Coordinates of C-alpha atoms in Angstrom, one line a residue:
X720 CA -21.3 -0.2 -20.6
X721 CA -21.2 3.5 -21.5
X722 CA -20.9 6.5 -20.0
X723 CA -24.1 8.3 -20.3
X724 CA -25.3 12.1 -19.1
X725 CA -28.5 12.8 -16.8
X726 CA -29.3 16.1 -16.0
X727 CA -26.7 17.7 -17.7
X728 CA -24.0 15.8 -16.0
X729 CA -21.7 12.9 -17.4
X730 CA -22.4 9.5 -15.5
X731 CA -19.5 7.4 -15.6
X732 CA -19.0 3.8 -14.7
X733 CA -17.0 3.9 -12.4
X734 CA -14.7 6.2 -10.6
X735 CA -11.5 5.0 -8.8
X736 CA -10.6 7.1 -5.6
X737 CA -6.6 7.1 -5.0
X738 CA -4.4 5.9 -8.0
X739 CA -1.5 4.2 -7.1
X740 CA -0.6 0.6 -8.0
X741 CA -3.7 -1.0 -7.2
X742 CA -5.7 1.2 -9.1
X743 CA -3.5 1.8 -11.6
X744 CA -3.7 -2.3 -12.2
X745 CA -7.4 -1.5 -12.5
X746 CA -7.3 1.2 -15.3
X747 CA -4.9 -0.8 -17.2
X748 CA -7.2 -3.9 -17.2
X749 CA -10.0 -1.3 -18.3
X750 CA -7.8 -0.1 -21.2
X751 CA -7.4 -3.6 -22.2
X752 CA -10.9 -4.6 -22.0
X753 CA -11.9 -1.3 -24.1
X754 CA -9.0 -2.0 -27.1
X755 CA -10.8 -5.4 -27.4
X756 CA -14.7 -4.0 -27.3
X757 CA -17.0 -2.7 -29.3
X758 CA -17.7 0.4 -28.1
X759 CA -21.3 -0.1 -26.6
X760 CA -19.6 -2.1 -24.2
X761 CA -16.6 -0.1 -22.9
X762 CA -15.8 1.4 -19.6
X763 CA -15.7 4.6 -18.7
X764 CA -13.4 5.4 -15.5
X765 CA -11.8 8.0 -14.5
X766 CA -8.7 8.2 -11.6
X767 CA -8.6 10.9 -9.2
X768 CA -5.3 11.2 -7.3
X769 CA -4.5 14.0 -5.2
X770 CA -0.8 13.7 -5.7
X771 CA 0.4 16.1 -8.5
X772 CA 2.3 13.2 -10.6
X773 CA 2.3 9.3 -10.1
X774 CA 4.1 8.5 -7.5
X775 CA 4.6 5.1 -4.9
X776 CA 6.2 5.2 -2.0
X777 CA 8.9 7.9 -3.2
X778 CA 10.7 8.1 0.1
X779 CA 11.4 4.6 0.3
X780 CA 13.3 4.6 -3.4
X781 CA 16.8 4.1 -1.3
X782 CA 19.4 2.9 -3.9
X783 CA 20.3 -1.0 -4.4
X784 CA 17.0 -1.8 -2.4
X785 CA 15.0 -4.2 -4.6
X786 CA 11.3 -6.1 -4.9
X787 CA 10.2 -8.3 -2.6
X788 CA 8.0 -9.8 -5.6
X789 CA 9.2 -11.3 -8.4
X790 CA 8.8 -8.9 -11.7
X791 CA 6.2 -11.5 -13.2
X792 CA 3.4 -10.2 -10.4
X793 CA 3.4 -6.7 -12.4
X794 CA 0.3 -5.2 -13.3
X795 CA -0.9 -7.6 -15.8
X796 CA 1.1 -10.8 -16.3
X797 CA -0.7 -13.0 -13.3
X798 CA -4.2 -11.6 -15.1
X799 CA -2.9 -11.6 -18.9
X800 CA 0.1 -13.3 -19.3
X801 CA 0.1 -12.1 -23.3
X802 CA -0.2 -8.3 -21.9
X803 CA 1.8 -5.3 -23.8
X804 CA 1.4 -3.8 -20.0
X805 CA 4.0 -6.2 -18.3
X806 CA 7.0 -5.6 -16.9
X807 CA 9.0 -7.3 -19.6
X808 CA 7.3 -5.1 -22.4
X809 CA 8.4 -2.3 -20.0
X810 CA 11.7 -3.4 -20.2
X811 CA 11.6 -4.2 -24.4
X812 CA 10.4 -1.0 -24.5
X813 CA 13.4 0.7 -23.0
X814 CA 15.5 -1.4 -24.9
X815 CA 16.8 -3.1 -20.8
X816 CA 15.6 -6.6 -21.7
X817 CA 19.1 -8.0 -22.6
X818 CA 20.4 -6.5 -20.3
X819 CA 18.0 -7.7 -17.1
X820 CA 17.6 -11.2 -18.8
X821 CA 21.6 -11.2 -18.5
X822 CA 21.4 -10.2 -14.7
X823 CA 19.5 -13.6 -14.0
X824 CA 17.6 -11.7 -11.3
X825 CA 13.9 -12.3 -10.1
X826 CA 13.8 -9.0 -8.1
X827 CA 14.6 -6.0 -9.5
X828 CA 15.5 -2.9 -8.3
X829 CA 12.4 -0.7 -6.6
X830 CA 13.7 2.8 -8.1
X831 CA 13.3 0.2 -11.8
X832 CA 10.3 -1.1 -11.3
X833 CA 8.6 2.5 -9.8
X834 CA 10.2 3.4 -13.9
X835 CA 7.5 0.4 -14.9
X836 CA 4.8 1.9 -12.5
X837 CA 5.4 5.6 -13.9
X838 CA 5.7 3.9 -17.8
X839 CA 1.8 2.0 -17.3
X840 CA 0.5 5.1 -15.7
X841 CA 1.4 7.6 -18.4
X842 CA 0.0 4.9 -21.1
X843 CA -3.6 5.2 -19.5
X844 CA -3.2 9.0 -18.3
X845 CA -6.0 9.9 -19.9
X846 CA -8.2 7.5 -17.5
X847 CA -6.5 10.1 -14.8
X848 CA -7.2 13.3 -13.0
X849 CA -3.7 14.3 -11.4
X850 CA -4.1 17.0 -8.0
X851 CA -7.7 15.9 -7.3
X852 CA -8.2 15.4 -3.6
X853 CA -11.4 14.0 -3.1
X854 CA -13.4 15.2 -0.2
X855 CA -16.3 13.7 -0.5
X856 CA -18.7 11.2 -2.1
X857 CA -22.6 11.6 -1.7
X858 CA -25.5 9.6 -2.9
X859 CA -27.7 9.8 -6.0
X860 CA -31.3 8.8 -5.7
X861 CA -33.6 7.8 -8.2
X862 CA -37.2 6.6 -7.0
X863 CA -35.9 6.3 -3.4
X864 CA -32.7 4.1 -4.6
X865 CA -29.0 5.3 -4.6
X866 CA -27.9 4.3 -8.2
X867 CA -25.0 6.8 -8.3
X868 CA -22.5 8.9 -6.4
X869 CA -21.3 12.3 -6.8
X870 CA -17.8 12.5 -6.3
X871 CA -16.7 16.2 -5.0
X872 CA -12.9 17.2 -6.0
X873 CA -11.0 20.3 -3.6
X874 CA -10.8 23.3 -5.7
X875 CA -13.1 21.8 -8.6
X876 CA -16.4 23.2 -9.6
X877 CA -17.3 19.9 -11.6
X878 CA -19.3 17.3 -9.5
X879 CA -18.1 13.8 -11.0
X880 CA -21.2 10.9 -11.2
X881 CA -20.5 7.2 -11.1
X882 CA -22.3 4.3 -11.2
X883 CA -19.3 2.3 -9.0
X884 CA -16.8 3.6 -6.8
X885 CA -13.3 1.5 -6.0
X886 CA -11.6 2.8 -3.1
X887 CA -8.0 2.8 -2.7
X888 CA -7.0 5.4 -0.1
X889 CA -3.3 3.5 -0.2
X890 CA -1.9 3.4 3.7
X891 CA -1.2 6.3 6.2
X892 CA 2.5 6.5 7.8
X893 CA 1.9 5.6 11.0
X894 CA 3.7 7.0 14.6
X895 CA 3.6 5.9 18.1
X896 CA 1.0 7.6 20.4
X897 CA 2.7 10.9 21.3
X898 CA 5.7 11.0 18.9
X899 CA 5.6 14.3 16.1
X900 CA 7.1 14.3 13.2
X901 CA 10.0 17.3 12.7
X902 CA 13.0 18.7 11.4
X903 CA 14.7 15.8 13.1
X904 CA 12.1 13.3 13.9
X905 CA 11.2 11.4 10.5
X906 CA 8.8 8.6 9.4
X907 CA 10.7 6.3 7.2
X908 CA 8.4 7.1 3.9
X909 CA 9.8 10.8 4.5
X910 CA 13.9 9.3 4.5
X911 CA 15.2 9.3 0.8
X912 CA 13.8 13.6 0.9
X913 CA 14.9 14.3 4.4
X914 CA 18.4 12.9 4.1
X915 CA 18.8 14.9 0.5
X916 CA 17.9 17.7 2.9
X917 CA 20.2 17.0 5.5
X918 CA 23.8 18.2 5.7
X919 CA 25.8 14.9 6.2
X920 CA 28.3 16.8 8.4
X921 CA 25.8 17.6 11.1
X922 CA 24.8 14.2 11.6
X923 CA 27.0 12.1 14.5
X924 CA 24.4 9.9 15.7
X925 CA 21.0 8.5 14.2
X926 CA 18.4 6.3 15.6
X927 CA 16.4 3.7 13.7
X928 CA 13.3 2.5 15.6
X929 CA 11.6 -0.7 13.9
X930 CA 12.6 -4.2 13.0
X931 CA 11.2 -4.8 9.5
X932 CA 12.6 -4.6 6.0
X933 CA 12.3 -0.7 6.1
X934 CA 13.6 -0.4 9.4
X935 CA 16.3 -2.7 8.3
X936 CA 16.8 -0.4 5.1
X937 CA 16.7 2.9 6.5
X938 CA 19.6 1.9 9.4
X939 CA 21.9 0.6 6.5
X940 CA 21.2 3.8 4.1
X941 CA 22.1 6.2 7.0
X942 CA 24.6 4.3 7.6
X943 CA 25.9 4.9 4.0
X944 CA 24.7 8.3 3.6
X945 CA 26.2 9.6 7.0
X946 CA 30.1 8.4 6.6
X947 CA 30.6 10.3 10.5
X948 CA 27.4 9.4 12.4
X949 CA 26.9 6.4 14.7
X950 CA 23.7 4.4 13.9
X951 CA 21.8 2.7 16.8
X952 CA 18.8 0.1 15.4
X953 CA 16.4 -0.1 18.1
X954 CA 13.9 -3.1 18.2
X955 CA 12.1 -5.1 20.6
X956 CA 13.1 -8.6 19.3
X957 CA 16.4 -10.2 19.5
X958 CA 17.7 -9.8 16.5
X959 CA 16.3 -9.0 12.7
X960 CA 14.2 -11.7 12.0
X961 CA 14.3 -13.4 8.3
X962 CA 10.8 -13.3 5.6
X963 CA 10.4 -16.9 4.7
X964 CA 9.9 -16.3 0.9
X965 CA 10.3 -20.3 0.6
X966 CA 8.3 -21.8 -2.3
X967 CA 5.4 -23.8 0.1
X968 CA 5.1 -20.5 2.0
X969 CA 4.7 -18.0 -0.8
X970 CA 1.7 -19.9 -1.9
X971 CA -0.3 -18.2 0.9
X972 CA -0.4 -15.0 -2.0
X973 CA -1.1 -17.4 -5.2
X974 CA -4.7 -16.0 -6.5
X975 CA -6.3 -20.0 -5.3
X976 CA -5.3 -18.9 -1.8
X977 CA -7.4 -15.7 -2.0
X978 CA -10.7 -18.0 -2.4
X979 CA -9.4 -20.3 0.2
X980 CA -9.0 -17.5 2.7
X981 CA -12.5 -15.9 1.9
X982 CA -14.5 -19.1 2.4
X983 CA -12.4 -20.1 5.7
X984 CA -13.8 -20.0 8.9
X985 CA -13.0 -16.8 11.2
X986 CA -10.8 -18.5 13.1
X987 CA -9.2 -20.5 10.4
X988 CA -8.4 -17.2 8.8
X989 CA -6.8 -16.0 12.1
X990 CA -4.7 -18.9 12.1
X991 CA -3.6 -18.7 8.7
X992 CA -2.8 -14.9 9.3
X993 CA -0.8 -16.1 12.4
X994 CA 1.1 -18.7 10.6
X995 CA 2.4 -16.8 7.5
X996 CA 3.0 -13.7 9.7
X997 CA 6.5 -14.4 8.7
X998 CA 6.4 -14.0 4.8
X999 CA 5.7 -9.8 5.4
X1000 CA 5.2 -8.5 9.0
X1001 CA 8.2 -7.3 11.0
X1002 CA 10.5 -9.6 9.1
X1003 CA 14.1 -8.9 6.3
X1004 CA 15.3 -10.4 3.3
X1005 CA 18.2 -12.5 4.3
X1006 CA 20.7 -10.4 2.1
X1007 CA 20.2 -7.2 4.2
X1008 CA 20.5 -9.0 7.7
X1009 CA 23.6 -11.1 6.6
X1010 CA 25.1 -7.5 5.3
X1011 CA 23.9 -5.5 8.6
X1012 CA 25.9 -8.4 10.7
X1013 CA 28.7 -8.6 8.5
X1014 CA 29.6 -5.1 8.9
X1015 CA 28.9 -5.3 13.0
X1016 CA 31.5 -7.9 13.0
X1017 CA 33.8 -5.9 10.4
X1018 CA 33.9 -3.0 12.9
X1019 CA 34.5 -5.3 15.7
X1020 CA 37.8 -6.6 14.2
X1021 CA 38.5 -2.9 12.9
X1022 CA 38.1 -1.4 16.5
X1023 CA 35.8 1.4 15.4
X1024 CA 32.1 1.1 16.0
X1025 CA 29.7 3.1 13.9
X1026 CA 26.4 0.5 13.5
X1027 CA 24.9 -0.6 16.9
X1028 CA 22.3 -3.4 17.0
X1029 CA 20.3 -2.4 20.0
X1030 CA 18.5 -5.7 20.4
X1031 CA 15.8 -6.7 23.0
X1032 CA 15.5 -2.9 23.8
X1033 CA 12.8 0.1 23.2
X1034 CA 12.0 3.4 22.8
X1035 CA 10.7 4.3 26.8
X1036 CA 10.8 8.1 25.9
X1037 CA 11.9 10.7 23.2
X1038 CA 12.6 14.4 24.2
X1039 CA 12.8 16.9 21.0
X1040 CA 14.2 20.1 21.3
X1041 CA 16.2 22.5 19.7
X1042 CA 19.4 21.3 19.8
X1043 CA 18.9 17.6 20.1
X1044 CA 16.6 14.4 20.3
X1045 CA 16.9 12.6 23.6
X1046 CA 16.0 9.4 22.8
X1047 CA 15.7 7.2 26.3
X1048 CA 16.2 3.3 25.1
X1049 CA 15.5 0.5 27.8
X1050 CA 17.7 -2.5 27.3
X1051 CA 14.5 -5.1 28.1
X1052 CA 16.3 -8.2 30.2
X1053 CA 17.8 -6.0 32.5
X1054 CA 15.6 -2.7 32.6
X1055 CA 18.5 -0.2 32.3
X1056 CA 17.9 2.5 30.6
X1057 CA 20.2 5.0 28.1
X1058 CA 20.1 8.3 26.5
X1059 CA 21.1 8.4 22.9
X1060 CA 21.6 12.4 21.9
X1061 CA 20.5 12.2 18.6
X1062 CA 20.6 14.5 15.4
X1063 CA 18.1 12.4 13.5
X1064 CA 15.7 10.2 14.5
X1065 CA 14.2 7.4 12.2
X1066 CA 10.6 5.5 13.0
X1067 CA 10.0 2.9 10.6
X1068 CA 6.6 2.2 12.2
X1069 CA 4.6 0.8 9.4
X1070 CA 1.6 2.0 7.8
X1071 CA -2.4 1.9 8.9
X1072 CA -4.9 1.7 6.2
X1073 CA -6.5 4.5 5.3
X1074 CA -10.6 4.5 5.5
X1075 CA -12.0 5.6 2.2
X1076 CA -15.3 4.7 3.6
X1077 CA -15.3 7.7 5.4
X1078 CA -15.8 9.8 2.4
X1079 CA -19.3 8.5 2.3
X1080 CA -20.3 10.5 5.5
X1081 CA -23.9 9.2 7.0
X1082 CA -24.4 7.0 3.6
X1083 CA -21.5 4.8 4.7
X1084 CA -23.8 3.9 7.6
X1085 CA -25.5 1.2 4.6
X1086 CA -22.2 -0.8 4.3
X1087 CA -23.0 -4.1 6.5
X1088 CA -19.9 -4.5 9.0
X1089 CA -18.9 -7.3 10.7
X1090 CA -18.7 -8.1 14.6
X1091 CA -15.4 -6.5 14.8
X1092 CA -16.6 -3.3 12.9
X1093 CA -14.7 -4.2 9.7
X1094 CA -16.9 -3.7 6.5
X1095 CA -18.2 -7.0 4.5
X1096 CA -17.3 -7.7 1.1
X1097 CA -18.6 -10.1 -1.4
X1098 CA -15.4 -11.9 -3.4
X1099 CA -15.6 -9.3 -5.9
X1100 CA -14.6 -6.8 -3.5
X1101 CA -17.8 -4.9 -3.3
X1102 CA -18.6 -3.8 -0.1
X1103 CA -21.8 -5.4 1.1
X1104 CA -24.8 -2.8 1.6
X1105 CA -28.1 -2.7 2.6
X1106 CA -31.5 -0.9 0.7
X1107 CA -31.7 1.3 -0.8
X1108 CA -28.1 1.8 -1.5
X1109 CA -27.5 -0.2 -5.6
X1110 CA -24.7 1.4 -6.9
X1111 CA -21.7 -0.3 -5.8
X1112 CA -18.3 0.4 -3.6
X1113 CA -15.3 -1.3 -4.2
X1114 CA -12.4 -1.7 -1.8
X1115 CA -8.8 -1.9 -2.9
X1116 CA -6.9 -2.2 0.2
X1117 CA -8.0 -3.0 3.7
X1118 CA -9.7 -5.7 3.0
X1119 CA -7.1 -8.4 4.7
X1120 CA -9.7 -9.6 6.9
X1121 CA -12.3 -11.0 4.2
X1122 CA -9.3 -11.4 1.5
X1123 CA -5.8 -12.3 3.1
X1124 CA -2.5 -11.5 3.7
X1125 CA -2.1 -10.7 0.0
X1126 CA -4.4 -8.0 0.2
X1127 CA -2.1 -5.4 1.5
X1128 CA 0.6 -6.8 -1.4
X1129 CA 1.5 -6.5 -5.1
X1130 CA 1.3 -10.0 -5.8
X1131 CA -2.4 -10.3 -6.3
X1132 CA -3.0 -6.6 -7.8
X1133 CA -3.3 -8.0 -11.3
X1134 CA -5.8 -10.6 -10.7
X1135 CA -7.9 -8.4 -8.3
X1136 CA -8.1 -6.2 -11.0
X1137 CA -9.4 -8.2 -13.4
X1138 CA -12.2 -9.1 -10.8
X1139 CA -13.7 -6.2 -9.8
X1140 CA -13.9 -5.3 -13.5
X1141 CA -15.4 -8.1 -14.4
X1142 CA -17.6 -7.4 -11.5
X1143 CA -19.0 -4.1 -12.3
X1144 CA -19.4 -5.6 -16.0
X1145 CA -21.6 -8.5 -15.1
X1146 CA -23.7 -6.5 -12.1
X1147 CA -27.0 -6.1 -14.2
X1148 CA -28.2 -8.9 -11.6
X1149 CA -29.2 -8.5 -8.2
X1150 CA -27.8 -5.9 -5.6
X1151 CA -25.5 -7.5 -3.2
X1152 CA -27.6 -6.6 -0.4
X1153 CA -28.6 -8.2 3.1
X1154 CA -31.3 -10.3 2.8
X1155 CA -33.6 -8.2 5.0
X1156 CA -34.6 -5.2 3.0
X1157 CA -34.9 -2.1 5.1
X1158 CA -37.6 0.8 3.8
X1159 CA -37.2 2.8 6.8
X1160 CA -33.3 4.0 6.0
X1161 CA -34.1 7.1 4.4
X1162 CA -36.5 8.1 7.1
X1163 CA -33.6 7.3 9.7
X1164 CA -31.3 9.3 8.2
X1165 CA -29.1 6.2 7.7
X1166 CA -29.1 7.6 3.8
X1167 CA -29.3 11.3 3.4
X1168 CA -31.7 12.4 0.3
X1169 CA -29.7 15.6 -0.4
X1170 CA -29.2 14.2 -4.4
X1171 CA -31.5 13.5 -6.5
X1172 CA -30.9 11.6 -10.0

């Protein structure tokens, strides 16, 4: 596989939307598969990120947080244990192995292994196009097929042509219904910027809302970072609740579990979701909560009080003006309610998915979807279409229902990597279409015929 040029235009085999980890596992798979091909048989791909540099999760790089993985599920290792792209190489590299071997730690630090991330990305930057927003994909047609898209890039004259497509539109900060971000009122991927921002001195009270590992983060890193202010944690359960990382349990992201998951049942899948809820949802690493208590009850004993664990309680309402956020908390067994005058307020509300689909417009109308709306994939990750649509759509990302709970993670990026390239190698076979063709799409507009090949 080649790039080739039609109509004066350059047709390459695939282009990846979004660029961050799980794309970036993709590129460097390609780069290994091209050092070892003839070149008949390499891949041409090109990354188009609309960030200006490489970047993952950059407001989340608090100091002394670390991985929830261990460093061997890098970009390569669990796909190509011999790999020059692995975190260890990383670490050889930047002459840190000693020294990490020495710390006898599985986890490292995230602000280290975002270094690794940045390292891997500027050894296949030439795979990368760097402030490219994409705003829209649209079909190719040759003799009534779609065996292409046209990619269209903000602010770029070039139209970019690919054979494949692999989605990763990464995930969207997400707020309650009716809460705005400001000045004052932050999403947690916004914290490590808006504290460097923020004059310590003017902060005397802050409130975390959220009970997961980033809520759990941010309240000890305001803590730390405003000496003066009181910081009220705010969550719904009764206390932090810890991630079962345990050995039997962490098998629910091993690569086997990924087939296991796509052949299952529905409801078998929903169980399995339910069950292992507890290794990443809503749950903290056992270090932090034992910290966060410790220095509760070290404040007790002290007689000063600046962390308050505001257990079994929510966020009822949140008044933001000029002077202050009025943040009205209801204590849940008893229904009272009280108003925390706050100078920052901190909502570490998770993440959605974003829909990369939607760049498609009416053509995304040929991806089959399931009973509950959600898109079908094949195992490869290729999004299930119908005629005439050939050329195929890769998801990386939102794809927990057909894939797992180690979809949304880093421990399976290497592997699914691996697949959908081998995928777009071997797909000189059939389409993975629905069985029923369907000759009348064109004509009901369910593909637009505004490109021809």
């Amino acid at each position: 596989m080649t790039s080739s040029r039609h109509d004066g235009k350059t047709t390459h085999d695939l282009i990846g939307v979004g660029f961050g980890p799980s794309n970036l596992a993709l590129a460097v798979a390609i780069e290994e598969h091209n050092a070892r091909t003839s070149s008949d048989h390499r891949v041409d791909a090109l990354f188009l990120e609309k960030q200006p540099t490489f970047g993952w999760h950059r407001g989340m790089l608090v100091d002394g947080a670390t991985m929830q993985v261990s460093f061997l599920k890098d970009l390569a290792t669990m796909r190509n244990p011999t790999s020059d792209f692995s975190f260890v190489n990383y670490l050889h590299s930047i002459d840190r192995l000693v020294d990490f071997v020495n710390h006898k730690v599985f986890f490292p630090l995230r602000a280290e292994f975002h270094g690794y991330l940045e390292w891997a990305a500027a050894r296949v930057a030439h795979h990368v196009r760097y402030d490219a927003e994409v705003l829209a994909v649209e079909p190719v047609l040759t003799d009534g097929r779609i065996t292409a898209f046209d990619v269209a890039v903000a602010g770029d004259p070039t139209t970019h042509r690919a054979r494949n497509v692999v989605l990763a539109p990464g995930l969207m900060p997400h707020l309650p219904e009716g809460v705005e971000a400001s000045a004052r009122v932050w999403h947690n991927s916004r914290l490590v910027p808006n504290v460097a921002a923020t004059d310590p001195t003017t902060v005397r009270t802050a409130v975390v809302v959220g009970a997961g590992q980033s809520a759990a983060e941010t309240a000890d890193y305001l803590y730390r970072r405003f000496p003066d202010a009181e910081v009220h944690a705010v969550f719904s359960r009764y206390g932090y609740s810890p991630a079962d990382d345990s050995p039997f349990a962490n098998r629910i992201f091993d690569p086997a579990a990924v087939d296991h998951y796509f052949e299952a049942p529905e409801q078998v899948k929903r169980q399995l979701t339910e069950y292992h809820r507890n290794t990443n949802y809503s749950v903290v690493d056992g270090d932090l909560i034992e910290e966060l208590y410790r220095r509760v009850y070290e404040e007790r004993v002290q007689g000063r009080q600046r962390l308050y664990i505001r257990h079994a309680s929510r966020v009822v309402d949140l008044r933001d003006d000029p002077e202050a956020a009025h943040v009205d908390v209801e204590f849940l067994p008893t229904g009272k309610t009280e108003t925390l005058r706050a100078d920052v307020v901190v909502y570490a509300t998770g993440y959605r998915p974003g829909d990369g689909l939607a760049l498609f417009g009416n053509t995304a109308r040929a991806c089959v979807r399931d009973e509950y709306g959600r898109p079908r994939l094949g195992r490869d990750y290729r999004v299930v279409t119908e005629p005439p649509l050939s050329a195929g759509i890769y998801l990386q990302g939102g794809t927990e229902h057909t894939h797992g709970i180690g979809s949304t993670l880093l421990s399976n990026i290497a592997v699914r990597a691996g697949e959908i390239l081998t995928s777009i190698n071997d797909r000189s076979g059939p389409d993975p279409t629905t069985a029923t063709e369907n000759p009348t799409a064109i004509a009901n507009g369910l593909i637009p015929t505004s490109r021809q090949g």
